[in-house]
Backbone as a printed PyTorch tensor [residue, N CA C, xyz], in Angstrom:
tensor([[[  0.8810,  -1.1650,  -0.0080],
         [ -0.0130,  -0.1870,   0.0050],
         [  0.8640,   1.2090,  -0.0390]],

        [[  0.4860,   2.2800,  -0.7010],
         [  1.2600,   3.5400,  -0.8490],
         [  0.4130,   4.6630,  -1.2010]],

        [[  1.0510,   5.7470,  -1.4510],
         [  0.3590,   6.9730,  -1.9140],
         [  0.1430,   7.0080,  -3.2990]],

        [[ -1.1380,   7.2070,  -3.7270],
         [ -1.4520,   7.2150,  -5.0990],
         [ -2.1500,   8.5290,  -5.6190]],

        [[ -2.0860,   8.7560,  -6.8150],
         [ -2.8150,   9.9820,  -7.4040],
         [ -3.6320,   9.5270,  -8.5610]],

        [[ -4.8830,  10.1560,  -8.5950],
         [ -5.7870,   9.7930,  -9.7700],
         [ -6.6080,  11.0160, -10.1250]],

        [[ -7.0730,  11.0080, -11.2540],
         [ -7.9820,  12.0330, -11.7700],
         [ -9.3030,  11.4680, -12.1490]],

        [[-10.4570,  12.2130, -11.9010],
         [-11.6590,  11.8370, -12.2870],
         [-12.4150,  13.0500, -13.0630]],

        [[-12.9100,  12.7600, -14.1750],
         [-13.6080,  13.8100, -14.9790],
         [-14.9790,  14.1580, -14.2740]],

        [[-15.1850,  15.4340, -14.1650],
         [-16.4780,  15.9550, -13.7390],
         [-16.9660,  17.1700, -14.6550]],

        [[-18.1310,  17.5450, -14.4990],
         [-18.6600,  18.7050, -15.2300],
         [-18.1410,  19.9790, -14.5950]],

        [[-18.2060,  21.1060, -15.2040],
         [-17.8320,  22.3330, -14.6150],
         [-18.9010,  22.7360, -13.4790]],

        [[-20.0950,  22.2970, -13.6670],
         [-21.1630,  22.5280, -12.7050],
         [-20.9180,  21.6700, -11.5100]],

        [[-20.5430,  20.5000, -11.6200],
         [-20.2180,  19.6220, -10.4810],
         [-18.9540,  20.1010,  -9.7850]],

        [[-17.9040,  20.6600, -10.4590],
         [-16.7790,  21.1920,  -9.8040],
         [-17.1860,  22.5490,  -9.1020]],

        [[-17.9580,  23.4260,  -9.5880],
         [-18.5470,  24.5390,  -8.9350],
         [-19.1340,  24.2540,  -7.6560]],

        [[-20.0320,  23.1900,  -7.6710],
         [-20.5810,  22.8220,  -6.5180],
         [-19.5940,  22.3460,  -5.3670]],

        [[-18.6750,  21.4780,  -5.8320],
         [-17.6690,  20.9140,  -4.8990],
         [-16.8680,  22.0980,  -4.2080]],

        [[-16.4520,  23.0610,  -5.0870],
         [-15.6800,  24.1660,  -4.6070],
         [-16.5430,  24.9790,  -3.5520]],

        [[-17.7790,  25.2010,  -3.8660],
         [-18.5910,  25.9070,  -3.0120],
         [-18.9150,  25.1700,  -1.6980]],

        [[-18.9860,  23.9240,  -1.6910],
         [-19.2620,  23.0290,  -0.5310],
         [-18.0350,  22.9050,   0.2590]],

        [[-16.8480,  23.0760,  -0.2260],
         [-15.6520,  23.0120,   0.6760],
         [-15.5680,  21.6810,   1.2840]],

        [[-14.9600,  21.5560,   2.5550],
         [-14.8010,  20.3890,   3.3180],
         [-16.1270,  19.5250,   3.4990]],

        [[-17.2530,  20.2230,   3.3820],
         [-18.5960,  19.4730,   3.4710],
         [-18.8170,  18.5140,   2.3980]],

        [[-18.0330,  18.6010,   1.3050],
         [-18.2120,  17.8040,   0.0120],
         [-17.5180,  16.4970,   0.1420]],

        [[-16.8970,  16.2080,   1.4240],
         [-15.9910,  14.9860,   1.4740],
         [-16.8400,  13.8120,   0.9680]],

        [[-18.0520,  13.6000,   1.4620],
         [-18.7830,  12.3080,   1.0750],
         [-18.9350,  12.2350,  -0.4030]],

        [[-19.2590,  13.3910,  -1.0800],
         [-19.3700,  13.4140,  -2.5490],
         [-18.0930,  13.2140,  -3.1960]],

        [[-17.0020,  13.5610,  -2.7170],
         [-15.7810,  13.3860,  -3.1950],
         [-15.3270,  11.9160,  -3.2300]],

        [[-15.5750,  11.2260,  -2.0780],
         [-15.2720,   9.8730,  -1.9460],
         [-16.0530,   9.0720,  -2.8530]],

        [[-17.2450,   9.4900,  -3.3840],
         [-18.0310,   8.7120,  -4.1240],
         [-17.9460,   9.0040,  -5.6930]],

        [[-16.9570,   9.9020,  -6.0260],
         [-16.8450,  10.1690,  -7.4090],
         [-16.3910,   8.8370,  -8.1520]],

        [[-16.9270,   8.5520,  -9.2520],
         [-16.4010,   7.4870, -10.0050],
         [-16.2630,   7.7790, -11.5190]],

        [[-15.4840,   7.0160, -12.1210],
         [-15.2430,   7.2760, -13.6520],
         [-16.5740,   6.7000, -14.2780]],

        [[-16.9630,   7.5450, -15.3220],
         [-18.1350,   7.0180, -16.1150],
         [-17.6470,   5.9170, -17.0710]],

        [[-18.6010,   5.0870, -17.2760],
         [-18.3460,   3.9630, -18.3000],
         [-17.7490,   4.6120, -19.5540]],

        [[-16.7330,   4.0570, -20.1000],
         [-16.0980,   4.4960, -21.3700],
         [-15.1190,   5.5930, -21.2720]],

        [[-15.0370,   6.2510, -20.0750],
         [-14.0350,   7.3030, -19.8060],
         [-12.6670,   6.6390, -19.5660]],

        [[-11.6130,   7.2110, -20.1030],
         [-10.2520,   6.7430, -19.7660],
         [-10.0410,   6.8820, -18.3050]],

        [[ -9.2390,   6.0180, -17.7490],
         [ -8.8310,   6.0990, -16.4410],
         [ -7.9100,   7.1880, -16.0960]],

        [[ -7.9550,   7.8890, -15.1200],
         [ -6.9920,   8.9000, -14.6960],
         [ -6.1980,   8.5020, -13.5790]],

        [[ -5.9800,   7.0540, -13.3550],
         [ -5.2530,   6.4390, -12.2880],
         [ -3.7850,   6.3550, -12.5880]],

        [[ -2.9360,   7.1460, -11.7310],
         [ -1.5890,   7.1500, -11.9480],
         [ -0.6630,   6.2320, -10.9670]],

        [[ -1.4420,   5.5370, -10.1610],
         [ -0.8580,   4.6590,  -9.1480],
         [  0.2050,   5.4750,  -8.4170]],

        [[  1.3610,   4.9360,  -8.1760],
         [  2.4950,   5.5090,  -7.5100],
         [  3.4130,   6.2430,  -8.4510]],

        [[  3.1380,   6.2900,  -9.7010],
         [  3.9540,   6.8370, -10.7450],
         [  3.9660,   8.4930, -10.5700]],

        [[  3.0680,   8.9870,  -9.8720],
         [  2.8090,  10.4800,  -9.9220],
         [  4.1050,  11.2260,  -9.5720]],

        [[  4.9620,  10.8950,  -8.6390],
         [  6.1450,  11.7200,  -8.2910],
         [  7.1900,  11.6230,  -9.4020]],

        [[  7.3030,  10.4410,  -9.9100],
         [  8.2900,  10.2700, -11.0140],
         [  7.8000,  11.0110, -12.2030]],

        [[  6.4870,  11.0250, -12.5390],
         [  5.9550,  11.8780, -13.6020],
         [  6.1540,  13.3680, -13.2260]],

        [[  5.8840,  13.7620, -12.0890],
         [  6.0500,  15.1040, -11.6620],
         [  7.4670,  15.5970, -11.8780]],

        [[  8.4730,  14.8100, -11.4640],
         [  9.9060,  15.0520, -11.6510],
         [ 10.2830,  15.1980, -13.0910]],

        [[  9.8640,  14.2650, -13.9180],
         [ 10.1010,  14.3700, -15.4300],
         [  9.4590,  15.6330, -16.0490]],

        [[  8.1070,  15.8520, -15.7840],
         [  7.4720,  16.9550, -16.4000],
         [  8.1530,  18.2810, -15.9020]],

        [[  8.5590,  18.4220, -14.6750],
         [  9.2800,  19.5130, -14.3150],
         [ 10.7080,  19.7180, -14.9880]],

        [[ 11.4460,  18.6150, -15.0050],
         [ 12.7920,  18.6060, -15.5890],
         [ 12.7860,  18.9680, -17.1580]],

        [[ 11.6460,  18.5880, -17.7880],
         [ 11.4530,  18.9120, -19.1800],
         [ 10.8560,  20.2040, -19.4400]],

        [[ 10.5480,  20.9900, -18.3140],
         [  9.9010,  22.3540, -18.4770],
         [  8.6790,  22.3100, -19.2810]],

        [[  7.8130,  21.3180, -19.0140],
         [  6.5720,  21.3200, -19.8080],
         [  5.4260,  22.2180, -19.4400]],

        [[  5.6190,  22.7700, -18.1790],
         [  4.5490,  23.6870, -17.6890],
         [  3.3710,  22.9690, -17.0740]],

        [[  3.4290,  21.6550, -16.9940],
         [  2.4160,  20.8000, -16.4220],
         [  2.8330,  20.6470, -14.9340]],

        [[  1.9700,  21.0930, -14.0460],
         [  2.0870,  20.9580, -12.6810],
         [  0.9590,  20.1010, -12.0460]],

        [[  1.2720,  18.8210, -11.6940],
         [  0.3350,  17.9570, -11.1350],
         [ -0.3610,  18.4480,  -9.7780]],

        [[  0.1740,  19.4050,  -9.1610],
         [ -0.3830,  20.0850,  -7.9270],
         [ -1.0960,  21.3060,  -8.2340]],

        [[ -1.5020,  21.5170,  -9.4540],
         [ -2.3550,  22.6410,  -9.8290],
         [ -3.7970,  22.4990,  -9.3590]],

        [[ -4.6710,  23.3830,  -9.4190],
         [ -6.0160,  23.2790,  -9.0960],
         [ -6.3400,  23.8240,  -7.7090]],

        [[ -7.5390,  23.6770,  -7.3320],
         [ -8.0780,  24.2790,  -6.1810],
         [ -8.2800,  23.1700,  -5.1050]],

        [[ -7.7820,  23.2970,  -3.8920],
         [ -8.0120,  22.4170,  -2.6730],
         [ -9.4010,  22.3480,  -2.4650]],

        [[ -9.9860,  21.1760,  -2.4770],
         [-11.4430,  21.2160,  -2.3270],
         [-11.8250,  20.7880,  -0.9240]],

        [[-11.0940,  20.0310,  -0.2260],
         [-11.5750,  19.4370,   1.1560],
         [-10.6070,  19.7800,   2.1860]],

        [[ -9.5300,  20.4670,   1.8620],
         [ -8.4720,  20.8650,   2.9470],
         [ -7.5040,  19.6660,   3.1680]],

        [[ -7.7080,  18.5800,   2.3090],
         [ -6.7570,  17.5350,   2.5620],
         [ -6.1670,  16.8350,   1.3180]],

        [[ -7.0500,  16.2260,   0.4910],
         [ -6.5050,  15.4510,  -0.6300],
         [ -7.1950,  15.5770,  -1.9840]],

        [[ -8.1690,  16.3860,  -2.1410],
         [ -8.8060,  16.4620,  -3.3910],
         [ -8.6760,  17.8520,  -3.9320]],

        [[ -8.3290,  17.8910,  -5.1870],
         [ -8.1100,  19.2180,  -5.9340],
         [ -9.0270,  19.3620,  -7.1040]],

        [[ -9.6240,  20.4880,  -7.2600],
         [-10.4690,  20.7520,  -8.4680],
         [ -9.7230,  21.3370,  -9.5950]],

        [[ -9.8540,  20.8100, -10.7400],
         [ -9.1330,  21.4090, -11.9990],
         [-10.2020,  21.9020, -12.8580]],

        [[-10.3300,  23.2710, -12.9890],
         [-11.2570,  23.8380, -13.9630],
         [-11.0490,  23.3340, -15.4200]],

        [[-12.0720,  23.5620, -16.2400],
         [-12.0090,  23.0620, -17.5310],
         [-10.8770,  23.7580, -18.3620]],

        [[-10.6780,  25.0120, -18.0650],
         [ -9.5690,  25.7650, -18.8080],
         [ -8.2350,  25.0990, -18.4370]],

        [[ -7.9710,  24.7220, -17.1730],
         [ -6.6490,  24.0630, -16.7610],
         [ -6.6460,  22.7580, -17.3650]],

        [[ -7.7770,  22.0250, -17.4470],
         [ -7.7450,  20.7080, -18.0260],
         [ -7.3250,  20.8690, -19.4900]],

        [[ -7.9140,  21.8640, -20.2230],
         [ -7.6790,  22.1140, -21.6780],
         [ -6.0970,  22.3540, -21.8660]],

        [[ -5.6720,  23.3330, -21.0630],
         [ -4.2140,  23.7570, -21.3110],
         [ -3.2320,  22.5960, -20.9080]],

        [[ -3.6340,  21.8150, -20.0190],
         [ -2.8230,  20.6650, -19.6220],
         [ -2.7970,  19.6400, -20.6670]],

        [[ -3.9600,  19.3230, -21.2480],
         [ -4.1000,  18.3830, -22.3780],
         [ -3.2170,  18.8320, -23.6620]],

        [[ -3.2300,  20.2420, -23.8770],
         [ -2.3590,  20.7120, -24.9630],
         [ -0.8490,  20.4470, -24.6590]],

        [[ -0.5020,  20.7370, -23.4140],
         [  0.8740,  20.5340, -23.1170],
         [  1.2930,  19.1350, -23.1030]],

        [[  0.4180,  18.2480, -22.7010],
         [  0.7630,  16.7820, -22.6830],
         [  0.8260,  16.3120, -24.1390]],

        [[ -0.0790,  16.7980, -24.9980],
         [ -0.1740,  16.3430, -26.4490],
         [  1.1280,  16.8160, -27.0290]],

        [[  1.6550,  17.9380, -26.7270],
         [  2.8130,  18.4860, -27.3330],
         [  4.1590,  17.9100, -26.8230]],

        [[  4.1070,  17.0310, -25.7120],
         [  5.1580,  16.4890, -25.1970],
         [  5.3030,  14.9780, -25.3520]],

        [[  5.8780,  14.4690, -26.2870],
         [  5.9430,  12.9060, -26.3100],
         [  6.7720,  12.4400, -25.1520]],

        [[  6.6560,  11.0810, -24.7840],
         [  7.2560,  10.6260, -23.6200],
         [  8.8010,  10.6600, -23.8180]],

        [[  9.2520,  10.6270, -25.0840],
         [ 10.8050,  10.6020, -25.3270],
         [ 11.3600,  11.8330, -24.7340]],

        [[ 10.6010,  12.9640, -24.7780],
         [ 11.0560,  14.2390, -24.1580],
         [ 11.2240,  14.0830, -22.7120]],

        [[ 10.4150,  13.4040, -22.0050],
         [ 10.4700,  13.2060, -20.5500],
         [ 11.5980,  12.0850, -20.2920]],

        [[ 11.6460,  11.0930, -21.1630],
         [ 12.5590,  10.0490, -20.8460],
         [ 14.0640,  10.4680, -20.9900]],

        [[ 14.3500,  11.6670, -21.7070],
         [ 15.6700,  12.1750, -21.7230],
         [ 16.0530,  12.8040, -20.4420]],

        [[ 15.1550,  12.9990, -19.5540],
         [ 15.4610,  13.5260, -18.1970],
         [ 15.5430,  12.5130, -17.0690]],

        [[ 15.2600,  11.1480, -17.5200],
         [ 15.2050,  10.1650, -16.5630],
         [ 16.6330,   9.8090, -16.0080]],

        [[ 16.8550,  10.0140, -14.7740],
         [ 18.1490,   9.5900, -14.0990],
         [ 17.8040,   8.9810, -12.8990]],

        [[ 17.9240,   7.6530, -12.8010],
         [ 17.5290,   6.8520, -11.6580],
         [ 18.1850,   7.2000, -10.4680]],

        [[ 19.5460,   7.4000, -10.6000],
         [ 20.3830,   7.7650,  -9.3330],
         [ 19.9620,   9.0570,  -8.7800]],

        [[ 19.7480,  10.0830,  -9.6830],
         [ 19.3960,  11.4110,  -9.2580],
         [ 18.0300,  11.3820,  -8.5870]],

        [[ 17.1260,  10.5500,  -9.2510],
         [ 15.7180,  10.4880,  -8.6310],
         [ 15.6060,   9.8270,  -7.2680]],

        [[ 16.4840,   8.8150,  -7.1530],
         [ 16.5730,   8.2560,  -5.8090],
         [ 17.1850,   9.2150,  -4.8320]],

        [[ 18.3150,   9.8820,  -5.2080],
         [ 18.8970,  10.8040,  -4.3940],
         [ 17.9550,  12.0470,  -3.9700]],

        [[ 17.0410,  12.3300,  -4.8520],
         [ 16.0470,  13.3420,  -4.5590],
         [ 14.9010,  12.8450,  -3.7850]],

        [[ 14.8670,  11.5410,  -3.3750],
         [ 13.7630,  10.9990,  -2.6960],
         [ 12.4260,  11.0750,  -3.4380]],

        [[ 12.4850,  10.8870,  -4.7090],
         [ 11.2970,  10.8190,  -5.6700],
         [ 10.5710,   9.5250,  -5.3670]],

        [[  9.3760,   9.6610,  -4.9090],
         [  8.5010,   8.4260,  -4.6240],
         [  8.1590,   7.6010,  -5.6970]],

        [[  8.2000,   6.3710,  -5.7490],
         [  8.3050,   5.4650,  -4.4760],
         [  9.6560,   4.9520,  -4.2530]],

        [[ 10.7470,   5.5060,  -4.7050],
         [ 12.2550,   5.1170,  -4.4600],
         [ 12.5460,   3.8220,  -5.1080]],

        [[ 12.0530,   3.5980,  -6.3410],
         [ 12.3460,   2.4020,  -6.9800],
         [ 13.2860,   2.5560,  -8.1760]],

        [[ 13.7640,   3.7220,  -8.4470],
         [ 14.3350,   4.1330,  -9.6590],
         [ 15.5580,   3.3800,  -9.9780]],

        [[ 16.6390,   3.3730,  -9.1850],
         [ 17.8080,   2.8440,  -9.4220],
         [ 17.6290,   1.2750,  -9.3960]],

        [[ 16.9360,   0.7370,  -8.4780],
         [ 16.6490,  -0.6000,  -8.2670],
         [ 16.0080,  -1.2760,  -9.4800]],

        [[ 14.9670,  -0.5970, -10.0410],
         [ 14.1240,  -1.0590, -11.1610],
         [ 14.6830,  -0.6300, -12.5620]],

        [[ 15.4790,   0.5280, -12.6010],
         [ 16.0860,   0.9310, -13.8750],
         [ 15.0310,   1.1130, -15.0380]],

        [[ 15.2730,   0.3410, -16.1070],
         [ 14.4930,   0.5280, -17.3470],
         [ 13.0280,   0.0800, -17.0420]],

        [[ 12.7990,  -0.8500, -16.1250],
         [ 11.4720,  -1.2100, -15.9160],
         [ 10.7130,  -0.0630, -15.2080]],

        [[ 11.3430,   0.7260, -14.4030],
         [ 10.7560,   1.8460, -13.7190],
         [ 10.3950,   2.9060, -14.8430]],

        [[ 11.3350,   3.0210, -15.7390],
         [ 11.0560,   4.0270, -16.8960],
         [  9.7520,   3.5160, -17.6340]],

        [[  9.7110,   2.1950, -17.9020],
         [  8.4630,   1.6810, -18.5750],
         [  7.1810,   1.9710, -17.8230]],

        [[  7.3990,   1.8220, -16.4610],
         [  6.2780,   2.0630, -15.5720],
         [  5.7130,   3.5830, -15.7390]],

        [[  6.6490,   4.4780, -15.7790],
         [  6.3960,   5.8700, -15.9580],
         [  5.8650,   6.1010, -17.4370]],

        [[  6.2840,   5.4290, -18.3890],
         [  5.8390,   5.5890, -19.7710],
         [  4.3160,   5.2170, -19.9080]],

        [[  3.9760,   3.9300, -19.1870],
         [  2.6600,   3.5900, -19.1850],
         [  1.6680,   4.6450, -18.4490]],

        [[  2.0330,   5.0800, -17.3640],
         [  1.2700,   6.0440, -16.6650],
         [  1.2670,   7.4520, -17.2990]],

        [[  2.2490,   7.7830, -17.9830],
         [  2.2210,   8.9740, -18.7770],
         [  1.1670,   8.8720, -19.8290]],

        [[  1.1890,   7.8090, -20.5500],
         [  0.0800,   7.5800, -21.5880],
         [ -1.2940,   7.6100, -20.8310]],

        [[ -1.4240,   7.0960, -19.7240],
         [ -2.7100,   7.1650, -19.0730],
         [ -3.1340,   8.7080, -18.6980]],

        [[ -2.1370,   9.4490, -18.3260],
         [ -2.1770,  10.8220, -17.9200],
         [ -2.7060,  11.6350, -19.2550]],

        [[ -2.0640,  11.3690, -20.3020],
         [ -2.3320,  12.0720, -21.5690],
         [ -3.5470,  11.7670, -22.0700]],

        [[ -3.9940,  10.4990, -22.0650],
         [ -5.2210,  10.0420, -22.6480],
         [ -6.4230,  10.5500, -21.7250]],

        [[ -6.2070,  10.5640, -20.5110],
         [ -7.3100,  11.1900, -19.6070],
         [ -7.5540,  12.6280, -19.8870]],

        [[ -6.4880,  13.4320, -19.9530],
         [ -6.6710,  14.8700, -20.1710],
         [ -7.0850,  15.1250, -21.6140]],

        [[ -6.6320,  14.4490, -22.6320],
         [ -7.1740,  14.5810, -23.9100],
         [ -8.7360,  14.4340, -24.0090]],

        [[ -9.2150,  13.3730, -23.4520],
         [-10.5320,  13.0300, -23.4190],
         [-11.3610,  14.0630, -22.6520]],

        [[-10.9320,  14.5260, -21.4540],
         [-11.6030,  15.3780, -20.6740],
         [-11.7030,  16.7690, -21.3480]],

        [[-10.4840,  17.2210, -21.9780],
         [-10.5180,  18.5080, -22.7980],
         [-11.4400,  18.4190, -23.9150]],

        [[-11.4710,  17.2730, -24.5950],
         [-12.3410,  17.1300, -25.8690],
         [-13.8500,  17.3630, -25.5020]],

        [[-14.2340,  16.9700, -24.2390],
         [-15.6900,  17.1740, -23.7400],
         [-15.8030,  18.4480, -22.9950]],

        [[-14.8040,  19.2830, -22.8830],
         [-14.8820,  20.4590, -22.0360],
         [-15.0690,  20.3070, -20.6950]],

        [[-14.5860,  19.1690, -20.1170],
         [-14.8510,  18.8060, -18.7740],
         [-13.7100,  19.3730, -17.7980]],

        [[-14.1700,  19.4370, -16.6350],
         [-13.2660,  19.7770, -15.4640],
         [-12.8070,  18.4100, -14.9180]],

        [[-12.0370,  18.4280, -13.8580],
         [-11.4870,  17.2800, -13.3390],
         [-11.3230,  17.4190, -11.7060]],

        [[-11.3340,  16.2750, -11.0160],
         [-10.9580,  16.3310,  -9.6400],
         [ -9.7290,  15.3310,  -9.4860]],

        [[ -8.7140,  15.8320,  -8.8250],
         [ -7.5450,  15.1220,  -8.6250],
         [ -7.6380,  14.5390,  -7.1350]],

        [[ -7.2640,  13.2990,  -6.9690],
         [ -7.2360,  12.7510,  -5.5740],
         [ -5.8820,  12.3010,  -5.3600]],

        [[ -5.3290,  12.7250,  -4.1630],
         [ -3.9470,  12.2850,  -3.7000],
         [ -4.1240,  11.6860,  -2.3230]],

        [[ -3.8190,  10.4940,  -2.2150],
         [ -3.8680,   9.8140,  -0.9190],
         [ -3.6020,   8.3670,  -0.9580]]])
């Protein structure tokens, strides 16, 4: 068990409601589910490795963007942020991120989950899979003009 990060597509109206409700929206946030047919926004434990590579490649994508919804672990991403993130991800092939992969530096920087040097190329493959998940989620959400909720916990 460990700390994971995931995204769920929501309407702008749903996000406005969640922002207005603040911490009282906790039950609603726990019950958010991906609609049938929507791409998964589940990044598992790859989030920090992806964050590291996105930052190193100067993509302008910040996984910690958004509005804190519950004071703890849920962040709201408005539709315009979803759209701009989708564009940046579309314009950044994984090879650009992979050029910044340095397992020893990532372990030295305590990039979670601390598997980089031990797993080597397999860890890079793990990041590649989850980058594709991230890009597909944002492309789909942007195409429908959706907002998103990010869960970290």
